[in-house]
Amino acid sequence: MAEIETQSDLLSYTNALLTWVSGRGRILIVVHDNPDPDSLASAMALRHLFAVRLNREAVIAFSGMIGRSENLAMATLLQIPLTPFPLIDFKAFPVICLLDTQPGTGNNSLPPDVRADIVIDHHPMRDGSATCRWVDIRPNYGTTATILYEYLKVQGVSVGTKLATALFYAIKSETQDLGREATRPDREAYLVLFPLANKTLLNSITRPNLPREYFVALHSALEHAILYGKVLVASLDGVQFPEVVSELADLLVRLEGTDTVLCLGHYSNELVLSIRTTSEGINAGELIRKLVEGIGTAGGHGMMAGGKIDDVPLGRVAELETVLTRRFLAELGVTDPPLALVP
């Protein structure tokens, strides 16, 4: 793993990385499944870096779907070139980059027999990353986009309007306008990028039209939300796209008197989980890994985390949700009686 503490370190590291990449063939950039703004902007920035410094065009690959309206608007309006995984022949790419995720986390579809050469992420280090050639993991950063912004800055690469809009929105959404897990580098990037961003595009991304499915999921979440003191558990039943689980967790954690939320939703034979917390005494990433231990995969950090359990038929959803709720309450030491949010 890279030891990057100064601008000089970063310049040396990125110079060496670019030299290594330049001596190889085609480049593939892989983002996590159902990509969010941070992964999309990071991929856009790394692709731009390779284009400007090496005159090489990288392919951005993703799996799953982009269902959340803001994310779809971002990908469409900023014209981010995305290629679905089924169209990718991994053997054709001597250089494979993994952004905003890591090997073995369960939230990316990179085949286990395909090794990532470059890993850039802001989540805690995973064991699978140790064998990769170029590893830049900074858990003290609020976003991966901030790391890529620093790559562009130290390499003297100019940032155009669309890329600035993408990077700014990634930092804005991931840190909730610097209010969630943002550190000095995130704040500096945010303030530099804001004047460069297209405000009309930014407004269209931030406030898109919402599909009917969002309101159906919201209705289900409110109808099935159960309060246990300061903790809330909400089942969304079947959802039309997986991102709605985390989207509603973001909303429900704002409930007065609530500090931690677990949202659950069933999508395409998967049980999707999302945790949000405002409590400094809770690490959402550690908590969710304990919830799915032995039955699923998960990851995250201080205030936000997500996970999933594969191969869950509809008939097993209620049983698994009960198990996960019990583990959740036990880990938090909650003994308050259940109370329906909506009587």
C-alpha positions as a Python dict, from the first residue, in 0.01 Angstrom:
ca = {
    (1, 'M'): (0, 0, 0),
    (2, 'A'): (125, 346, -88),
    (3, 'E'): (258, 573, 188),
    (4, 'I'): (140, 914, 69),
    (5, 'E'): (182, 1195, 320),
    (6, 'T'): (298, 1493, 112),
    (7, 'Q'): (237, 1642, -232),
    (8, 'S'): (585, 1523, -327),
    (9, 'D'): (491, 1167, -230),
    (10, 'L'): (173, 1191, -436),
    (11, 'L'): (356, 1327, -740),
    (12, 'S'): (615, 1048, -722),
    (13, 'Y'): (345, 785, -676),
    (14, 'T'): (125, 905, -962),
    (15, 'N'): (428, 947, -1190),
    (16, 'A'): (532, 588, -1122),
    (17, 'L'): (175, 462, -1169),
    (18, 'L'): (137, 642, -1502),
    (19, 'T'): (474, 511, -1622),
    (20, 'W'): (370, 157, -1534),
    (21, 'V'): (32, 191, -1709),
    (22, 'S'): (189, 347, -2019),
    (23, 'G'): (393, 33, -2084),
    (24, 'R'): (86, -188, -2105),
    (25, 'G'): (-221, -231, -2322),
    (26, 'R'): (-589, -150, -2281),
    (27, 'I'): (-720, -8, -1951),
    (28, 'L'): (-1037, -114, -1771),
    (29, 'I'): (-1185, 86, -1484),
    (30, 'V'): (-1427, -114, -1267),
    (31, 'V'): (-1668, 58, -1026),
    (32, 'H'): (-1881, -110, -763),
    (33, 'D'): (-2219, -264, -845),
    (34, 'N'): (-2511, -22, -882),
    (35, 'P'): (-2261, 268, -891),
    (36, 'D'): (-2314, 581, -685),
    (37, 'P'): (-2190, 937, -755),
    (38, 'D'): (-1856, 881, -580),
    (39, 'S'): (-1767, 579, -792),
    (40, 'L'): (-1895, 740, -1114),
    (41, 'A'): (-1704, 1065, -1063),
    (42, 'S'): (-1388, 881, -959),
    (43, 'A'): (-1399, 668, -1275),
    (44, 'M'): (-1459, 975, -1489),
    (45, 'A'): (-1158, 1148, -1328),
    (46, 'L'): (-920, 852, -1365),
    (47, 'R'): (-1026, 808, -1727),
    (48, 'H'): (-953, 1178, -1785),
    (49, 'L'): (-610, 1145, -1621),
    (50, 'F'): (-514, 857, -1853),
    (51, 'A'): (-647, 1044, -2156),
    (52, 'V'): (-453, 1364, -2086),
    (53, 'R'): (-127, 1225, -1951),
    (54, 'L'): (-98, 906, -2157),
    (55, 'N'): (-326, 974, -2454),
    (56, 'R'): (-502, 647, -2370),
    (57, 'E'): (-877, 587, -2354),
    (58, 'A'): (-997, 367, -2067),
    (59, 'V'): (-1323, 170, -2056),
    (60, 'I'): (-1549, 214, -1749),
    (61, 'A'): (-1737, -106, -1660),
    (62, 'F'): (-2022, -153, -1415),
    (63, 'S'): (-2259, -426, -1303),
    (64, 'G'): (-2612, -404, -1168),
    (65, 'M'): (-2816, -97, -1250),
    (66, 'I'): (-2833, 275, -1190),
    (67, 'G'): (-3178, 309, -1039),
    (68, 'R'): (-3161, 610, -810),
    (69, 'S'): (-3290, 914, -1000),
    (70, 'E'): (-3003, 1144, -900),
    (71, 'N'): (-2742, 889, -1007),
    (72, 'L'): (-2916, 822, -1337),
    (73, 'A'): (-2942, 1196, -1404),
    (74, 'M'): (-2571, 1234, -1326),
    (75, 'A'): (-2465, 956, -1563),
    (76, 'T'): (-2693, 1085, -1840),
    (77, 'L'): (-2641, 1461, -1815),
    (78, 'L'): (-2263, 1436, -1769),
    (79, 'Q'): (-2240, 1178, -2049),
    (80, 'I'): (-2034, 929, -1849),
    (81, 'P'): (-1942, 641, -2085),
    (82, 'L'): (-2039, 319, -1909),
    (83, 'T'): (-2010, -37, -2040),
    (84, 'P'): (-2213, -321, -1881),
    (85, 'F'): (-2011, -613, -1743),
    (86, 'P'): (-2154, -877, -1982),
    (87, 'L'): (-1986, -692, -2272),
    (88, 'I'): (-1640, -701, -2112),
    (89, 'D'): (-1369, -952, -2204),
    (90, 'F'): (-1133, -922, -1909),
    (91, 'K'): (-851, -1097, -2095),
    (92, 'A'): (-840, -803, -2335),
    (93, 'F'): (-733, -562, -2059),
    (94, 'P'): (-377, -586, -1920),
    (95, 'V'): (-458, -300, -1679),
    (96, 'I'): (-755, -331, -1444),
    (97, 'C'): (-846, -56, -1196),
    (98, 'L'): (-1092, -92, -907),
    (99, 'L'): (-1243, 230, -774),
    (100, 'D'): (-1444, 302, -457),
    (101, 'T'): (-1441, -70, -376),
    (102, 'Q'): (-1186, -345, -313),
    (103, 'P'): (-1134, -713, -401),
    (104, 'G'): (-1352, -950, -202),
    (105, 'T'): (-1591, -691, -60),
    (106, 'G'): (-1893, -846, -232),
    (107, 'N'): (-2011, -515, -378),
    (108, 'N'): (-1831, -546, -710),
    (109, 'S'): (-1857, -807, -983),
    (110, 'L'): (-1489, -845, -1068),
    (111, 'P'): (-1445, -1222, -1112),
    (112, 'P'): (-1239, -1380, -830),
    (113, 'D'): (-980, -1509, -1078),
    (114, 'V'): (-921, -1158, -1222),
    (115, 'R'): (-665, -955, -1032),
    (116, 'A'): (-701, -579, -994),
    (117, 'D'): (-378, -392, -1067),
    (118, 'I'): (-483, -54, -929),
    (119, 'V'): (-710, -9, -625),
    (120, 'I'): (-818, 338, -510),
    (121, 'D'): (-1070, 364, -228),
    (122, 'H'): (-1167, 551, 89),
    (123, 'H'): (-1307, 253, 280),
    (124, 'P'): (-1104, 52, 535),
    (125, 'M'): (-832, -172, 389),
    (126, 'R'): (-938, -527, 301),
    (127, 'D'): (-707, -830, 296),
    (128, 'G'): (-769, -887, -75),
    (129, 'S'): (-613, -551, -163),
    (130, 'A'): (-272, -643, -22),
    (131, 'T'): (-170, -843, -331),
    (132, 'C'): (-257, -569, -581),
    (133, 'R'): (25, -378, -754),
    (134, 'W'): (-90, -19, -692),
    (135, 'V'): (-296, 43, -378),
    (136, 'D'): (-405, 386, -254),
    (137, 'I'): (-658, 344, 26),
    (138, 'R'): (-736, 638, 252),
    (139, 'P'): (-1006, 563, 513),
    (140, 'N'): (-956, 912, 657),
    (141, 'Y'): (-1098, 1067, 338),
    (142, 'G'): (-1471, 1123, 297),
    (143, 'T'): (-1476, 1025, -70),
    (144, 'T'): (-1273, 846, -334),
    (145, 'A'): (-1347, 1139, -566),
    (146, 'T'): (-1130, 1361, -346),
    (147, 'I'): (-836, 1124, -396),
    (148, 'L'): (-879, 1135, -774),
    (149, 'Y'): (-913, 1513, -765),
    (150, 'E'): (-574, 1524, -593),
    (151, 'Y'): (-429, 1300, -868),
    (152, 'L'): (-544, 1549, -1133),
    (153, 'K'): (-420, 1847, -933),
    (154, 'V'): (-73, 1711, -864),
    (155, 'Q'): (-37, 1607, -1229),
    (156, 'G'): (-136, 1952, -1350),
    (157, 'V'): (-440, 1820, -1539),
    (158, 'S'): (-715, 2077, -1593),
    (159, 'V'): (-1068, 1990, -1486),
    (160, 'G'): (-1345, 2075, -1734),
    (161, 'T'): (-1697, 2180, -1642),
    (162, 'K'): (-1859, 1836, -1660),
    (163, 'L'): (-1583, 1664, -1465),
    (164, 'A'): (-1586, 1942, -1205),
    (165, 'T'): (-1963, 1900, -1173),
    (166, 'A'): (-1924, 1524, -1130),
    (167, 'L'): (-1649, 1551, -868),
    (168, 'F'): (-1829, 1828, -678),
    (169, 'Y'): (-2158, 1638, -673),
    (170, 'A'): (-1980, 1321, -557),
    (171, 'I'): (-1829, 1502, -258),
    (172, 'K'): (-2154, 1688, -192),
    (173, 'S'): (-2370, 1374, -189),
    (174, 'E'): (-2126, 1136, -17),
    (175, 'T'): (-2051, 1378, 269),
    (176, 'Q'): (-2394, 1545, 269),
    (177, 'D'): (-2248, 1888, 199),
    (178, 'L'): (-1941, 1822, 417),
    (179, 'G'): (-2157, 1736, 718),
    (180, 'R'): (-2084, 1361, 719),
    (181, 'E'): (-1731, 1218, 753),
    (182, 'A'): (-1568, 1498, 555),
    (183, 'T'): (-1207, 1590, 632),
    (184, 'R'): (-980, 1877, 526),
    (185, 'P'): (-896, 1735, 179),
    (186, 'D'): (-1268, 1690, 103),
    (187, 'R'): (-1343, 2047, 211),
    (188, 'E'): (-1060, 2187, 1),
    (189, 'A'): (-1169, 1995, -310),
    (190, 'Y'): (-1534, 2094, -254),
    (191, 'L'): (-1449, 2465, -235),
    (192, 'V'): (-1222, 2458, -542),
    (193, 'L'): (-1466, 2259, -755),
    (194, 'F'): (-1785, 2450, -672),
    (195, 'P'): (-1703, 2758, -885),
    (196, 'L'): (-1610, 2529, -1176),
    (197, 'A'): (-1930, 2321, -1164),
    (198, 'N'): (-2223, 2385, -1397),
    (199, 'K'): (-2499, 2501, -1160),
    (200, 'T'): (-2781, 2426, -1404),
    (201, 'L'): (-2662, 2066, -1447),
    (202, 'L'): (-2605, 2042, -1073),
    (203, 'N'): (-2963, 2144, -1003),
    (204, 'S'): (-3096, 1891, -1255),
    (205, 'I'): (-2891, 1615, -1089),
    (206, 'T'): (-2978, 1714, -732),
    (207, 'R'): (-3351, 1757, -792),
    (208, 'P'): (-3458, 1509, -1064),
    (209, 'N'): (-3808, 1381, -1119),
    (210, 'L'): (-3873, 1076, -901),
    (211, 'P'): (-4038, 759, -1036),
    (212, 'R'): (-4354, 611, -889),
    (213, 'E'): (-4148, 318, -754),
    (214, 'Y'): (-3969, 552, -514),
    (215, 'F'): (-4294, 654, -349),
    (216, 'V'): (-4414, 293, -335),
    (217, 'A'): (-4093, 202, -151),
    (218, 'L'): (-4130, 504, 78),
    (219, 'H'): (-4486, 399, 163),
    (220, 'S'): (-4368, 47, 245),
    (221, 'A'): (-4081, 178, 459),
    (222, 'L'): (-4309, 403, 664),
    (223, 'E'): (-4575, 135, 697),
    (224, 'H'): (-4328, -130, 822),
    (225, 'A'): (-4088, 90, 1021),
    (226, 'I'): (-4048, -22, 1383),
    (227, 'L'): (-3890, 191, 1654),
    (228, 'Y'): (-3685, 44, 1937),
    (229, 'G'): (-3602, 351, 2142),
    (230, 'K'): (-3348, 549, 1935),
    (231, 'V'): (-3314, 269, 1680),
    (232, 'L'): (-3536, 214, 1375),
    (233, 'V'): (-3572, -94, 1154),
    (234, 'A'): (-3760, -64, 824),
    (235, 'S'): (-3851, -333, 575),
    (236, 'L'): (-3919, -217, 221),
    (237, 'D'): (-4037, -559, 98),
    (238, 'G'): (-3962, -598, -274),
    (239, 'V'): (-3786, -299, -434),
    (240, 'Q'): (-3750, -204, -801),
    (241, 'F'): (-3386, -95, -765),
    (242, 'P'): (-3135, -166, -485),
    (243, 'E'): (-3022, 193, -423),
    (244, 'V'): (-3362, 285, -282),
    (245, 'V'): (-3272, 92, 35),
    (246, 'S'): (-2983, 326, 118),
    (247, 'E'): (-3177, 627, -10),
    (248, 'L'): (-3456, 568, 241),
    (249, 'A'): (-3207, 490, 519),
    (250, 'D'): (-3066, 841, 460),
    (251, 'L'): (-3416, 982, 496),
    (252, 'L'): (-3528, 780, 800),
    (253, 'V'): (-3217, 855, 1009),
    (254, 'R'): (-3341, 1215, 1012),
    (255, 'L'): (-3640, 1111, 1225),
    (256, 'E'): (-3641, 1310, 1548),
    (257, 'G'): (-3514, 1103, 1839),
    (258, 'T'): (-3357, 836, 1614),
    (259, 'D'): (-2981, 787, 1584),
    (260, 'T'): (-2943, 455, 1399),
    (261, 'V'): (-3142, 299, 1115),
    (262, 'L'): (-3139, -42, 947),
    (263, 'C'): (-3324, -65, 614),
    (264, 'L'): (-3389, -394, 436),
    (265, 'G'): (-3522, -462, 88),
    (266, 'H'): (-3556, -762, -143),
    (267, 'Y'): (-3421, -715, -495),
    (268, 'S'): (-3359, -982, -761),
    (269, 'N'): (-3314, -1270, -516),
    (270, 'E'): (-3091, -1058, -290),
    (271, 'L'): (-3166, -915, 51),
    (272, 'V'): (-3015, -566, 50),
    (273, 'L'): (-2918, -395, 377),
    (274, 'S'): (-2826, -37, 461),
    (275, 'I'): (-2727, 119, 793),
    (276, 'R'): (-2709, 489, 873),
    (277, 'T'): (-2616, 638, 1209),
    (278, 'T'): (-2556, 979, 1363),
    (279, 'S'): (-2402, 830, 1677),
    (280, 'E'): (-2026, 877, 1716),
    (281, 'G'): (-2017, 566, 1933),
    (282, 'I'): (-2128, 338, 1650),
    (283, 'N'): (-1919, 226, 1353),
    (284, 'A'): (-2171, 134, 1083),
    (285, 'G'): (-1916, -64, 880),
    (286, 'E'): (-1818, -287, 1170),
    (287, 'L'): (-2181, -325, 1276),
    (288, 'I'): (-2310, -439, 938),
    (289, 'R'): (-2028, -691, 895),
    (290, 'K'): (-2132, -850, 1224),
    (291, 'L'): (-2495, -864, 1108),
    (292, 'V'): (-2418, -1059, 790),
    (293, 'E'): (-2132, -1268, 928),
    (294, 'G'): (-2153, -1617, 782),
    (295, 'I'): (-2448, -1535, 556),
    (296, 'G'): (-2356, -1237, 339),
    (297, 'T'): (-2110, -962, 249),
    (298, 'A'): (-2092, -602, 365),
    (299, 'G'): (-1874, -296, 401),
    (300, 'G'): (-1872, 67, 501),
    (301, 'H'): (-1732, 303, 758),
    (302, 'G'): (-1832, 526, 1048),
    (303, 'M'): (-2177, 661, 969),
    (304, 'M'): (-2290, 461, 666),
    (305, 'A'): (-2267, 102, 546),
    (306, 'G'): (-2432, -143, 310),
    (307, 'G'): (-2444, -514, 247),
    (308, 'K'): (-2636, -797, 86),
    (309, 'I'): (-2724, -1162, 124),
    (310, 'D'): (-2738, -1358, -201),
    (311, 'D'): (-2977, -1635, -306),
    (312, 'V'): (-3268, -1528, -87),
    (313, 'P'): (-3601, -1647, -229),
    (314, 'L'): (-3911, -1446, -144),
    (315, 'G'): (-4024, -1713, 104),
    (316, 'R'): (-3712, -1665, 321),
    (317, 'V'): (-3717, -1285, 342),
    (318, 'A'): (-3927, -1254, 661),
    (319, 'E'): (-3719, -1519, 840),
    (320, 'L'): (-3388, -1351, 750),
    (321, 'E'): (-3515, -1005, 838),
    (322, 'T'): (-3607, -1137, 1183),
    (323, 'V'): (-3258, -1283, 1230),
    (324, 'L'): (-3089, -962, 1115),
    (325, 'T'): (-3310, -745, 1336),
    (326, 'R'): (-3228, -957, 1641),
    (327, 'R'): (-2854, -936, 1565),
    (328, 'F'): (-2883, -562, 1507),
    (329, 'L'): (-3056, -494, 1838),
    (330, 'A'): (-2826, -731, 2027),
    (331, 'E'): (-2510, -566, 1889),
    (332, 'L'): (-2641, -225, 1992),
    (333, 'G'): (-2759, -352, 2332),
    (334, 'V'): (-3112, -230, 2265),
    (335, 'T'): (-3390, -375, 2482),
    (336, 'D'): (-3666, -120, 2418),
    (337, 'P'): (-4003, -268, 2317),
    (338, 'P'): (-4107, -236, 1950),
    (339, 'L'): (-4326, 57, 1851),
    (340, 'A'): (-4470, 106, 1503),
    (341, 'L'): (-4371, 437, 1345),
    (342, 'V'): (-4717, 468, 1189),
    (343, 'P'): (-4983, 339, 1434),
}
